[in-house]
Tab-separated table of C-alpha atoms in Angstrom:
chain	number	residue	atom	x	y	z
A	5	MET	CA	-10.946	-17.316	-19.069
A	6	GLY	CA	-11.696	-18.242	-22.665
A	7	TRP	CA	-9.891	-15.961	-25.075
A	8	ASP	CA	-10.875	-14.788	-28.555
A	9	ALA	CA	-10.604	-11.530	-30.508
A	10	ILE	CA	-13.709	-10.078	-28.847
A	11	SER	CA	-12.640	-10.832	-25.264
A	12	LEU	CA	-9.138	-9.545	-26.041
A	13	ARG	CA	-10.471	-6.217	-27.332
A	14	GLU	CA	-12.669	-5.891	-24.252
A	15	ALA	CA	-9.702	-6.582	-21.963
A	16	LEU	CA	-7.526	-4.016	-23.750
A	17	GLU	CA	-10.277	-1.406	-23.475
A	18	GLN	CA	-10.488	-2.051	-19.737
A	19	LEU	CA	-6.727	-1.710	-19.410
A	20	ARG	CA	-6.748	1.579	-21.316
A	21	LEU	CA	-9.616	2.877	-19.231
A	22	PHE	CA	-8.053	2.086	-15.864
A	23	GLY	CA	-4.468	2.682	-16.846
A	24	ASP	CA	-2.546	-0.391	-15.699
A	25	ASP	CA	-2.297	-4.151	-15.631
A	26	ARG	CA	-4.810	-5.828	-13.369
A	27	THR	CA	-4.208	-8.279	-10.560
A	28	MET	CA	-5.493	-11.237	-12.567
A	29	LEU	CA	-4.018	-10.105	-15.879
A	30	GLU	CA	-0.547	-9.056	-17.008
A	31	CYS	CA	0.670	-7.753	-20.359
A	32	LYS	CA	4.137	-8.273	-21.850
A	33	ARG	CA	5.544	-6.862	-25.079
A	34	SER	CA	7.724	-9.921	-25.982
A	35	PHE	CA	7.856	-9.444	-29.753
A	36	LEU	CA	10.747	-11.834	-30.491
A	37	ARG	CA	11.122	-14.017	-27.376
A	38	ALA	CA	9.505	-14.913	-24.085
A	39	PRO	CA	10.223	-12.362	-21.318
A	40	HIS	CA	12.975	-13.624	-19.027
A	41	ASP	CA	11.049	-12.663	-15.864
A	42	LEU	CA	7.800	-14.388	-16.806
A	43	ALA	CA	8.340	-17.298	-14.395
A	44	ARG	CA	7.643	-15.120	-11.338
A	45	THR	CA	4.311	-14.019	-12.758
A	46	ILE	CA	3.355	-17.609	-13.607
A	47	CYS	CA	4.381	-18.681	-10.105
A	48	ALA	CA	2.302	-15.897	-8.521
A	49	PHE	CA	-0.765	-16.754	-10.607
A	50	ALA	CA	-0.411	-20.445	-9.680
A	51	ASN	CA	-0.699	-19.452	-6.008
A	52	MET	CA	-3.869	-17.414	-6.601
A	53	PRO	CA	-7.273	-19.017	-5.960
A	54	MET	CA	-8.403	-18.477	-9.571
A	55	GLY	CA	-5.054	-18.431	-11.393
A	56	GLY	CA	-4.497	-15.667	-13.940
A	57	ASP	CA	-3.796	-14.703	-17.541
A	58	ILE	CA	-0.789	-13.227	-19.352
A	59	LEU	CA	-1.065	-11.439	-22.696
A	60	LEU	CA	2.134	-11.678	-24.744
A	61	GLY	CA	2.412	-9.156	-27.558
A	62	VAL	CA	0.692	-6.212	-25.835
A	63	ASP	CA	2.742	-3.061	-25.216
A	64	GLN	CA	1.649	-1.063	-22.170
A	65	SER	CA	3.889	1.875	-23.140
A	66	LEU	CA	1.871	2.237	-26.364
A	67	ASN	CA	-1.455	2.462	-24.536
A	68	PHE	CA	-1.836	-1.307	-24.515
A	69	ALA	CA	-1.469	-1.679	-28.263
A	70	ALA	CA	-1.465	-5.189	-29.721
A	71	THR	CA	2.060	-5.254	-31.168
A	72	GLY	CA	2.028	-9.036	-31.541
A	73	VAL	CA	4.555	-11.861	-31.276
A	74	ALA	CA	6.864	-12.566	-34.222
A	75	HIS	CA	7.304	-16.312	-33.653
A	76	PRO	CA	4.290	-17.565	-31.661
A	77	ALA	CA	5.236	-21.249	-31.615
A	78	GLN	CA	8.769	-20.534	-30.376
A	79	VAL	CA	7.566	-18.109	-27.709
A	80	GLU	CA	4.949	-20.587	-26.492
A	81	LYS	CA	7.590	-23.301	-26.133
A	82	ALA	CA	9.925	-20.946	-24.258
A	83	VAL	CA	7.167	-19.988	-21.798
A	84	ALA	CA	6.319	-23.636	-21.156
A	85	ASP	CA	10.019	-24.404	-20.618
A	86	GLN	CA	10.338	-21.584	-18.060
A	87	ALA	CA	7.388	-22.885	-16.075
A	88	ARG	CA	8.534	-26.498	-16.170
A	89	THR	CA	12.185	-25.909	-15.255
A	90	LEU	CA	11.928	-22.998	-12.800
A	91	ILE	CA	8.673	-23.488	-10.880
A	92	GLU	CA	8.070	-26.265	-8.361
A	93	PRO	CA	5.449	-27.641	-8.618
A	94	ALA	CA	4.846	-26.461	-12.176
A	95	PRO	CA	1.275	-25.280	-12.865
A	96	GLN	CA	-0.776	-26.217	-15.894
A	97	LEU	CA	-0.623	-23.682	-18.743
A	98	SER	CA	-2.917	-23.290	-21.731
A	99	PHE	CA	-2.167	-21.126	-24.764
A	100	THR	CA	-4.461	-19.275	-27.165
A	101	HIS	CA	-3.177	-17.521	-30.298
A	102	ILE	CA	-5.370	-14.527	-31.169
A	103	SER	CA	-5.156	-12.572	-34.429
A	104	ILE	CA	-5.938	-8.898	-33.901
A	105	ASP	CA	-4.946	-5.741	-35.804
A	106	GLU	CA	-2.662	-7.738	-38.124
A	107	ALA	CA	-0.773	-9.117	-35.111
A	108	VAL	CA	-0.808	-12.358	-33.147
A	109	VAL	CA	-1.220	-12.078	-29.378
A	110	ILE	CA	-0.620	-15.125	-27.177
A	111	ALA	CA	-2.918	-15.497	-24.162
A	112	VAL	CA	-1.313	-17.694	-21.498
A	113	THR	CA	-3.815	-18.985	-18.946
A	114	VAL	CA	-2.239	-20.163	-15.679
A	115	ALA	CA	-4.335	-22.688	-13.760
A	116	PRO	CA	-4.207	-22.418	-9.957
A	117	LEU	CA	-2.548	-25.184	-7.997
A	118	SER	CA	-4.763	-27.157	-5.660
A	119	PRO	CA	-4.599	-25.919	-2.039
A	120	MET	CA	-2.733	-29.084	-1.029
A	121	LEU	CA	0.084	-28.352	-3.521
A	122	LYS	CA	0.518	-24.649	-2.794
A	123	PRO	CA	2.683	-22.703	-2.706
A	124	ALA	CA	4.507	-22.833	-6.017
A	125	ARG	CA	8.107	-21.687	-5.559
A	126	ILE	CA	11.085	-20.498	-7.577
A	127	LYS	CA	14.400	-21.320	-5.903
A	128	GLY	CA	12.589	-21.607	-2.588
A	129	GLU	CA	10.673	-18.321	-2.894
A	130	ALA	CA	6.874	-18.315	-3.157
A	131	TYR	CA	5.247	-15.436	-5.058
A	132	LEU	CA	1.797	-13.868	-5.034
A	133	ARG	CA	0.110	-11.073	-6.988
A	134	GLN	CA	-0.553	-7.680	-5.497
A	135	ALA	CA	-2.116	-4.997	-7.705
A	136	ASP	CA	-0.129	-5.333	-10.951
A	137	GLY	CA	3.057	-6.826	-9.495
A	138	ASN	CA	4.489	-9.936	-7.882
A	139	TYR	CA	5.864	-10.087	-4.359
A	140	VAL	CA	7.624	-12.690	-2.250
A	141	MET	CA	5.249	-14.177	0.285
A	142	GLY	CA	6.128	-13.755	3.937
A	143	PRO	CA	5.491	-16.187	6.802
A	144	ASN	CA	2.005	-14.808	7.496
A	145	ASP	CA	0.960	-15.127	3.848
A	146	LEU	CA	2.247	-18.692	3.756
A	147	ARG	CA	0.330	-19.489	6.939
A	148	ILE	CA	-2.901	-18.274	5.311
A	149	LEU	CA	-2.335	-20.701	2.437
A	150	GLU	CA	-1.707	-23.503	4.922
A	151	VAL	CA	-4.964	-22.744	6.737
A	152	ALA	CA	-6.860	-22.699	3.427
A	153	ALA	CA	-5.582	-26.209	2.708
A	154	LEU	CA	-6.949	-27.593	5.984
A	155	HIS	CA	-10.091	-29.684	6.018
A	156	ALA	CA	-13.076	-27.874	7.528
A	157	SER	CA	-12.876	-30.060	10.637
A	158	GLU	CA	-9.260	-28.971	11.182
A	159	GLN	CA	-9.825	-25.227	10.900
A	160	GLU	CA	-10.037	-23.038	13.975
A	161	PHE	CA	-12.845	-20.555	14.573
A	162	TYR	CA	-10.839	-17.495	15.470
A	163	ASP	CA	-13.855	-15.261	16.108
A	164	GLN	CA	-14.826	-17.518	19.042
A	165	GLN	CA	-11.491	-17.170	20.821
A	166	PRO	CA	-11.457	-15.115	24.057
A	167	VAL	CA	-9.821	-11.698	24.158
A	168	PRO	CA	-7.353	-11.744	27.079
A	169	GLY	CA	-8.065	-9.182	29.786
A	170	SER	CA	-11.536	-8.307	28.509
A	171	GLY	CA	-14.849	-8.371	30.356
A	172	LEU	CA	-18.419	-7.078	30.367
A	173	ARG	CA	-17.096	-3.650	31.347
A	174	ASP	CA	-15.606	-3.350	27.843
A	175	MET	CA	-18.965	-3.630	26.078
A	176	ASP	CA	-20.924	-0.753	24.563
A	177	GLU	CA	-24.052	-0.650	26.717
A	178	SER	CA	-26.506	0.721	24.143
A	179	ILE	CA	-25.361	-1.502	21.262
A	180	THR	CA	-25.328	-4.571	23.507
A	181	ALA	CA	-28.805	-3.847	24.868
A	182	GLU	CA	-30.173	-3.433	21.334
A	183	ALA	CA	-28.554	-6.696	20.214
A	184	LEU	CA	-30.041	-8.592	23.152
A	185	ARG	CA	-33.519	-7.147	22.524
A	186	THR	CA	-33.303	-8.115	18.855
A	187	ALA	CA	-32.098	-11.632	19.672
A	188	ARG	CA	-34.976	-12.217	22.100
A	189	SER	CA	-37.554	-10.821	19.675
A	190	ARG	CA	-36.416	-13.111	16.854
A	191	SER	CA	-36.131	-16.382	18.738
A	192	ARG	CA	-38.692	-17.956	21.052
A	193	ARG	CA	-35.989	-20.030	22.723
A	194	LEU	CA	-33.686	-17.053	23.303
A	195	SER	CA	-36.599	-15.044	24.712
A	196	THR	CA	-36.742	-17.501	27.627
A	197	ILE	CA	-33.220	-16.494	28.747
A	198	ALA	CA	-33.839	-13.646	31.162
A	199	GLU	CA	-30.256	-13.110	32.321
A	200	ASP	CA	-28.224	-10.929	29.929
A	201	LYS	CA	-24.947	-12.506	30.981
A	202	ARG	CA	-26.224	-15.971	30.084
A	203	LEU	CA	-27.642	-14.793	26.740
A	204	LEU	CA	-24.309	-13.211	25.781
A	205	GLU	CA	-22.634	-16.568	26.350
A	206	VAL	CA	-25.240	-18.388	24.254
A	207	LEU	CA	-24.768	-15.881	21.427
A	208	GLY	CA	-21.010	-16.425	21.516
A	209	ALA	CA	-20.245	-12.853	22.549
A	210	THR	CA	-18.556	-13.980	25.773
A	211	VAL	CA	-16.853	-17.096	27.094
A	212	ASN	CA	-15.926	-17.647	30.749
A	213	GLY	CA	-16.542	-13.976	31.507
A	214	GLN	CA	-14.293	-12.702	28.720
A	215	LEU	CA	-15.360	-11.198	25.422
A	216	THR	CA	-14.793	-13.347	22.379
A	217	VAL	CA	-13.155	-11.772	19.344
A	218	ALA	CA	-16.628	-11.601	17.757
A	219	GLY	CA	-18.209	-10.095	20.872
A	220	ASN	CA	-15.456	-7.519	21.231
A	221	TYR	CA	-15.639	-6.572	17.531
A	222	ALA	CA	-19.437	-6.295	17.316
A	223	LEU	CA	-20.392	-5.115	20.811
A	224	GLY	CA	-17.265	-3.623	22.379
A	225	PHE	CA	-17.046	0.062	23.251
A	226	LEU	CA	-13.535	0.296	21.781
A	227	PRO	CA	-12.592	-3.065	20.247
A	228	GLN	CA	-9.290	-1.638	19.023
A	229	GLY	CA	-8.188	-1.074	22.624
A	230	LYS	CA	-7.770	-4.828	22.979
A	231	VAL	CA	-7.204	-5.720	19.314
A	232	PRO	CA	-5.767	-2.773	17.303
A	233	ALA	CA	-6.105	-4.631	13.989
A	234	LEU	CA	-9.904	-4.352	14.162
A	235	GLY	CA	-9.753	-0.767	12.904
A	236	VAL	CA	-10.008	0.638	9.399
A	237	THR	CA	-7.577	2.995	7.667
A	238	ALA	CA	-8.748	5.187	4.786
A	239	ALA	CA	-6.983	7.756	2.618
A	240	VAL	CA	-7.192	9.556	-0.690
A	241	GLN	CA	-4.131	8.468	-2.651
A	242	LEU	CA	-2.631	11.346	-4.620
A	243	PRO	CA	-0.921	11.063	-8.026
A	244	ARG	CA	2.847	10.656	-8.027
A	245	GLU	CA	3.444	14.229	-9.171
A	246	HIS	CA	2.110	15.540	-5.838
A	247	ALA	CA	4.563	16.227	-3.037
A	248	ALA	CA	2.279	14.499	-0.529
A	249	ARG	CA	1.330	10.861	-0.967
A	250	THR	CA	-2.127	11.009	0.604
A	251	ARG	CA	-4.721	13.369	1.986
A	252	ASN	CA	-7.563	12.930	4.474
A	253	LEU	CA	-5.783	9.971	6.070
A	254	THR	CA	-8.177	8.691	8.739
A	255	HIS	CA	-8.000	5.830	11.235
A	256	PHE	CA	-11.423	4.592	12.307
A	257	ASP	CA	-12.222	2.844	15.559
A	258	GLY	CA	-15.289	1.670	17.440
A	259	PRO	CA	-17.557	-1.382	17.180
A	260	LEU	CA	-18.881	-2.868	13.956
A	261	PRO	CA	-21.897	-0.563	13.388
A	262	ALA	CA	-19.888	2.576	14.146
A	263	LEU	CA	-17.142	1.510	11.743
A	264	LEU	CA	-19.693	0.918	8.995
A	265	ASP	CA	-21.307	4.326	9.512
A	266	ASP	CA	-18.030	6.216	9.706
A	267	VAL	CA	-16.300	4.582	6.740
A	268	VAL	CA	-19.301	4.998	4.422
A	269	ASP	CA	-19.656	8.648	5.499
A	270	TRP	CA	-15.946	9.201	4.797
A	271	LEU	CA	-16.281	7.675	1.337
A	272	ARG	CA	-19.267	9.840	0.458
A	273	ALA	CA	-17.483	12.959	1.689
A	274	ASN	CA	-14.328	12.227	-0.303
A	275	LEU	CA	-15.949	11.063	-3.510
A	276	GLN	CA	-17.706	13.292	-5.973
A	277	ALA	CA	-21.238	13.801	-7.193
A	278	ASP	CA	-23.169	14.737	-10.277
A	279	LEU	CA	-25.582	17.609	-9.926
A	280	ARG	CA	-28.397	17.161	-12.396
A	281	TYR	CA	-31.498	19.174	-13.066
A	282	ALA	CA	-34.794	17.426	-12.480
A	283	GLU	CA	-37.892	18.225	-14.503
A	284	SER	CA	-38.927	20.531	-11.670
A	285	GLY	CA	-35.844	22.630	-12.352
A	286	HIS	CA	-34.288	21.820	-8.992
A	287	VAL	CA	-30.803	20.402	-8.574
A	288	GLU	CA	-30.477	16.720	-7.666
A	289	GLU	CA	-27.297	15.200	-6.261
A	290	ILE	CA	-26.300	11.895	-7.881
A	291	PRO	CA	-23.431	10.220	-5.971
A	292	GLU	CA	-20.458	9.132	-8.054
A	293	ILE	CA	-20.816	5.583	-6.729
A	294	PRO	CA	-24.162	4.407	-5.294
A	295	PRO	CA	-24.002	4.581	-1.472
A	296	ALA	CA	-25.785	1.218	-1.239
A	297	ALA	CA	-22.964	-0.407	-3.220
A	298	LEU	CA	-20.288	1.193	-1.029
A	299	ARG	CA	-22.131	0.149	2.114
A	300	GLU	CA	-22.352	-3.464	0.957
A	301	ALA	CA	-18.637	-3.584	0.159
A	302	VAL	CA	-17.632	-2.060	3.500
A	303	ALA	CA	-20.012	-4.285	5.488
A	304	ASN	CA	-18.673	-7.401	3.775
A	305	ALA	CA	-15.091	-6.353	4.454
A	306	LEU	CA	-15.844	-5.760	8.134
A	307	VAL	CA	-17.744	-8.992	8.743
A	308	HIS	CA	-15.778	-11.390	6.529
A	309	ARG	CA	-12.217	-10.230	7.165
A	310	ASP	CA	-9.793	-12.843	8.454
A	311	LEU	CA	-9.471	-12.793	12.247
A	312	GLY	CA	-6.655	-15.314	12.637
A	313	PRO	CA	-3.356	-14.604	14.392
A	314	HIS	CA	-1.559	-14.379	11.029
A	315	THR	CA	-3.596	-11.221	10.233
A	316	ARG	CA	-5.077	-9.932	13.488
A	317	GLY	CA	-1.935	-10.805	15.377
A	318	VAL	CA	0.301	-8.722	13.103
A	319	GLY	CA	-1.987	-5.686	12.914
A	320	LYS	CA	-3.476	-6.137	9.431
A	321	ARG	CA	-6.427	-3.778	9.081
A	322	ILE	CA	-9.066	-3.179	6.466
A	323	GLU	CA	-7.689	-0.583	4.044
A	324	VAL	CA	-9.779	1.862	1.999
A	325	ARG	CA	-8.165	3.933	-0.740
A	326	ILE	CA	-9.515	6.423	-3.245
A	327	THR	CA	-7.376	6.919	-6.344
A	328	ARG	CA	-8.100	8.862	-9.505
A	329	GLN	CA	-9.166	5.620	-11.176
A	330	ALA	CA	-10.937	3.656	-8.458
A	331	VAL	CA	-12.171	3.110	-4.925
A	332	ILE	CA	-10.380	0.101	-3.435
A	333	ILE	CA	-11.556	-1.731	-0.306
A	334	THR	CA	-9.121	-4.396	0.887
A	335	SER	CA	-9.759	-6.843	3.721
A	336	PRO	CA	-7.224	-9.304	5.177
A	337	GLY	CA	-7.709	-12.943	4.203
A	338	GLY	CA	-9.267	-14.463	1.118
A	339	LEU	CA	-12.639	-16.054	0.494
A	340	ARG	CA	-13.477	-19.256	2.319
A	341	GLY	CA	-15.981	-21.839	1.117
A	342	VAL	CA	-17.057	-19.783	-1.884
A	343	SER	CA	-15.434	-18.407	-5.045
A	344	VAL	CA	-15.728	-15.060	-6.797
A	345	SER	CA	-17.673	-16.675	-9.631
A	346	GLN	CA	-20.157	-18.123	-7.133
A	347	LEU	CA	-20.604	-14.758	-5.424
A	348	THR	CA	-21.481	-13.106	-8.723
A	349	SER	CA	-23.620	-15.924	-10.141
A	350	THR	CA	-27.415	-15.956	-10.205
A	351	THR	CA	-27.405	-18.893	-7.787
A	352	LEU	CA	-27.504	-17.794	-4.165
A	353	SER	CA	-24.139	-18.560	-2.542
A	354	LYS	CA	-22.982	-17.492	0.885
A	355	ALA	CA	-20.321	-18.682	3.284
A	356	ALA	CA	-19.478	-16.875	6.496
A	357	VAL	CA	-15.773	-16.674	7.228
A	358	ASN	CA	-16.569	-15.758	10.847
A	359	GLN	CA	-19.778	-17.580	11.726
A	360	ARG	CA	-20.254	-16.184	15.231
A	361	LEU	CA	-19.459	-12.632	14.139
A	362	TYR	CA	-21.839	-13.061	11.192
A	363	GLU	CA	-24.700	-13.928	13.545
A	364	LEU	CA	-23.933	-11.020	15.887
A	365	ALA	CA	-23.746	-8.619	12.938
A	366	LYS	CA	-27.376	-9.453	12.138
A	367	LEU	CA	-28.348	-8.218	15.613
A	368	VAL	CA	-26.595	-4.827	15.665
A	369	ARG	CA	-27.775	-1.702	13.880
A	370	THR	CA	-26.201	1.442	12.494
A	371	SER	CA	-27.148	4.941	13.636
A	372	GLU	CA	-29.882	4.986	10.975
A	373	GLY	CA	-31.467	1.837	12.368
A	374	HIS	CA	-30.343	-0.556	9.626
A	375	PRO	CA	-28.798	-3.937	10.508
A	376	VAL	CA	-25.118	-4.196	9.631
A	377	ILE	CA	-25.985	-7.180	7.429
A	378	GLU	CA	-29.296	-8.732	6.437
A	379	GLY	CA	-27.927	-12.270	6.418
A	380	GLU	CA	-29.874	-13.239	3.315
A	381	GLY	CA	-26.890	-13.540	0.958
A	382	GLY	CA	-26.935	-12.025	-2.500
A	383	GLY	CA	-25.554	-8.696	-1.299
A	384	ILE	CA	-22.657	-8.828	-3.751
A	385	ARG	CA	-25.044	-9.201	-6.666
A	386	GLU	CA	-27.084	-6.260	-5.388
A	387	MET	CA	-23.874	-4.230	-5.134
A	388	ILE	CA	-23.030	-5.005	-8.753
A	389	ARG	CA	-26.586	-4.299	-9.889
A	390	ALA	CA	-26.603	-0.907	-8.148
A	391	CYS	CA	-23.488	0.125	-10.066
A	392	LEU	CA	-24.812	-1.127	-13.397
A	393	ASP	CA	-28.162	0.607	-12.843
A	394	ALA	CA	-26.240	3.842	-12.253
A	395	GLY	CA	-24.495	3.451	-15.609
A	396	LEU	CA	-21.147	2.521	-14.031
A	397	ALA	CA	-18.822	-0.378	-14.683
A	398	ALA	CA	-19.325	-3.367	-12.411
A	399	PRO	CA	-16.943	-3.467	-9.425
A	400	ARG	CA	-14.102	-5.968	-9.714
A	401	LEU	CA	-13.751	-8.650	-7.049
A	402	ILE	CA	-10.245	-10.006	-6.529
A	403	ASP	CA	-9.375	-12.879	-4.222
A	404	THR	CA	-5.625	-13.381	-3.865
A	405	GLY	CA	-5.980	-15.989	-1.148
A	406	THR	CA	-4.327	-13.690	1.399
A	407	GLU	CA	-6.619	-10.690	0.908
A	408	PHE	CA	-9.882	-9.796	-0.800
A	409	ARG	CA	-10.349	-6.582	-2.752
A	410	VAL	CA	-13.381	-4.812	-4.161
A	411	ILE	CA	-12.471	-2.229	-6.792
A	412	PHE	CA	-15.056	0.321	-7.916
A	413	PRO	CA	-13.924	1.954	-11.170
A	414	ARG	CA	-14.601	5.696	-11.089
A	415	THR	CA	-15.904	7.842	-13.867
A	416	ARG	CA	-13.510	10.619	-14.869
A	417	PRO	CA	-12.946	12.621	-11.675
A	418	ASP	CA	-12.069	15.740	-13.687
A	419	SER	CA	-15.398	15.713	-15.561
A	420	PRO	CA	-16.756	19.263	-15.799
A	421	HIS	CA	-20.091	17.974	-14.530
A	422	ARG	CA	-18.617	16.688	-11.283
A	423	VAL	CA	-18.256	18.676	-8.116
A	424	SER	CA	-17.258	17.738	-4.592
A	425	ALA	CA	-19.712	15.577	-2.723
A	426	ARG	CA	-22.140	17.360	-0.466
A	427	PRO	CA	-22.192	20.543	-2.603
A	428	THR	CA	-23.774	23.505	-0.908
A	429	VAL	CA	-26.577	24.864	-3.052
A	430	ARG	CA	-28.295	27.851	-1.503
A	431	ALA	CA	-32.027	27.289	-1.231
A	432	VAL	CA	-33.999	29.478	-3.591
A	433	GLU	CA	-37.492	30.484	-2.551
A	434	ALA	CA	-40.322	29.567	-4.902
A	435	ASN	CA	-40.963	33.163	-5.918
A	436	VAL	CA	-37.259	33.674	-6.671
A	437	GLU	CA	-37.287	30.510	-8.774
A	438	ASP	CA	-40.177	31.971	-10.771
A	439	GLU	CA	-38.265	35.218	-11.195
A	440	LEU	CA	-35.260	33.329	-12.540
A	441	ARG	CA	-37.443	31.668	-15.154
A	442	GLN	CA	-38.836	35.028	-16.196
A	443	LEU	CA	-35.311	36.297	-16.872
A	444	GLY	CA	-34.786	33.672	-19.566
A	445	LYS	CA	-35.008	29.993	-20.438
A	446	ASN	CA	-31.433	29.132	-19.401
A	447	VAL	CA	-31.085	31.573	-16.503
A	448	PRO	CA	-32.100	29.138	-13.697
A	449	GLN	CA	-29.644	26.544	-14.989
A	450	VAL	CA	-26.778	29.045	-15.142
A	451	PHE	CA	-27.566	30.503	-11.725
A	452	HIS	CA	-27.733	27.094	-10.037
A	453	SER	CA	-24.481	26.023	-11.694
A	454	MET	CA	-22.777	29.040	-10.116
A	455	GLN	CA	-24.078	28.012	-6.703
A	456	LEU	CA	-22.289	24.667	-6.782
A	457	GLY	CA	-19.565	24.677	-4.167
A	458	ALA	CA	-20.813	27.963	-2.684
A	459	GLU	CA	-20.888	28.597	1.050
A	460	ALA	CA	-22.591	31.219	3.167
A	461	ASP	CA	-19.651	33.616	2.866
A	462	TYR	CA	-18.045	32.357	-0.318
A	463	ALA	CA	-19.002	31.930	-3.954
A	464	PRO	CA	-16.663	30.533	-6.624
A	465	ALA	CA	-15.549	32.836	-9.441
A	466	LEU	CA	-16.163	31.093	-12.761
A	467	SER	CA	-15.182	31.875	-16.314
A	468	LEU	CA	-17.659	31.816	-19.181
A	469	HIS	CA	-16.037	28.595	-20.396
A	470	GLU	CA	-16.432	26.908	-16.994
A	471	ILE	CA	-20.093	27.897	-16.763
A	472	ALA	CA	-20.761	26.620	-20.278
A	473	GLU	CA	-19.124	23.302	-19.383
A	474	ARG	CA	-21.118	22.980	-16.165
A	475	THR	CA	-24.424	23.633	-17.883
A	476	GLN	CA	-23.701	22.043	-21.272
A	477	LEU	CA	-24.884	25.280	-22.892
A	478	SER	CA	-23.125	27.011	-25.743
A	479	PRO	CA	-20.972	30.027	-24.790
A	480	GLY	CA	-23.548	32.269	-26.457
A	481	GLN	CA	-26.419	30.819	-24.440
A	482	ALA	CA	-24.446	31.062	-21.198
A	483	ARG	CA	-23.390	34.649	-21.976
A	484	TYR	CA	-27.004	35.703	-22.607
A	485	ALA	CA	-28.121	34.260	-19.256
A	486	LEU	CA	-25.190	35.897	-17.440
A	487	LYS	CA	-26.133	39.296	-18.844
A	488	ALA	CA	-29.664	38.885	-17.504
A	489	LEU	CA	-28.379	37.939	-14.049
A	490	GLU	CA	-25.894	40.813	-14.066
A	491	ARG	CA	-28.583	43.334	-14.972
A	492	LYS	CA	-30.713	42.003	-12.147
A	493	GLY	CA	-27.788	42.473	-9.757
A	494	TRP	CA	-27.598	38.837	-8.716
A	495	ILE	CA	-24.077	38.293	-10.026
A	496	VAL	CA	-21.001	40.448	-10.548
A	497	MET	CA	-18.579	40.388	-13.465
A	498	ARG	CA	-14.879	40.781	-12.680
A	499	GLY	CA	-12.776	41.815	-15.645
A	500	GLN	CA	-13.605	43.098	-19.100
A	501	ARG	CA	-16.310	41.650	-21.278
A	502	GLY	CA	-14.839	39.425	-23.978
A	503	SER	CA	-11.638	38.651	-22.059
A	504	GLN	CA	-10.864	35.007	-21.305
A	505	ARG	CA	-9.750	36.076	-17.828
A	506	THR	CA	-13.155	37.534	-16.969
A	507	THR	CA	-15.015	35.703	-14.207
A	508	TYR	CA	-18.552	35.775	-12.856
A	509	GLN	CA	-19.563	35.390	-9.243
A	510	ILE	CA	-22.806	35.310	-7.266
A	511	ARG	CA	-23.219	38.582	-5.363
A	512	ARG	CA	-23.108	38.182	-1.588
A	513	GLU	CA	-25.099	40.514	0.606
């Protein structure tokens, strides 16, 4: 990217917001000299489809402060020497000196090697980026780079390969019947094929009586029975201070539409939601991340994941993780025939990694009757637009060449205005709603805030401070409304008035 003081400040703000280096960007303090381990990072960036950037003179331990480089010209020369003498083949580097906060930061832009020259190596080891670190590439990663370097005519279509030991008995009857009906209704030529078995062959779902990888994945009753890697694993990743590493670890199975339904439902259940008051006075649930954006990301991961033996054959699944900072959806294999910049541009760009699977995915529907994909392209832009329209940061798209990640930055999960998704808010009859209004201007707002997270036999006990935070009222305003509700007998106070330990709770019959 082009660097200047403005873009540097924006990058530092992003780093502070999300708390770590990014896959395509690394920061190094390097006040007096070039870091000795910089060659591995340069090597890893050279093996990435889009290269990467290194900021020298930024201290992560000081909240990504621009501490600067004392001797920019000397440091630049040392970095260039490291790349030239240690990396084979050496990538092209460009340097930008940026003055910021009375310091000079050096931005090192590493250009990617052409696919024919990859991988770059240091003493025989090839490196690649993963999250904010570098790792030595294994045989399967190297094979993915080799496949990417092949001419289109040399590449294999892995989704059209037969699944050994499979047959029509392994198909989901209802999903298959729906797909065949849709195919016949959309194509005059396909409508002339009366025999289902013949139509499945024409669609590429079967070959010589066996299911293809695409047919098994899209139409199989349990695709993972034959190919375990076609599942999805999801978990909430806990902070390091927790004894457990994850919670709600779930392994999803089933055909394409079932996977899409189940993974999106899991995300909505494990993310959070804003509860806002509409002009009518009723509570509205605003999901933390727009469901349409999540659905698009999951659908793309399912349909465009790599299905070659170097991923499918070694059990690489789609991985979904929720951290405090982000939702991360990772699919095996990088982009093919299109770049991240093309996906996000205003010009329509689409390239199916699995062409036969892509066509079948347009024929199958989720439980709500929606096709898994529309097949029109532009879904990534709609995903980004949905997040921006919701006031969120745009999701980050990262193509490492061996995997593709979509990262949705989260708003602060500990915001006082956030509660667990699917909050239970007890329905209030219209006449009761009127009675609440008669008790005082802020009474309905306070009462509804106390219902958040309530169940039929449970109501949370909240302090005055918590209620004030939930409603954005002053403590005095919240206290006045609580008194009115207490007099009416709708809530109970536990503790002494004026004590910080005092809590308020909705009275249960």
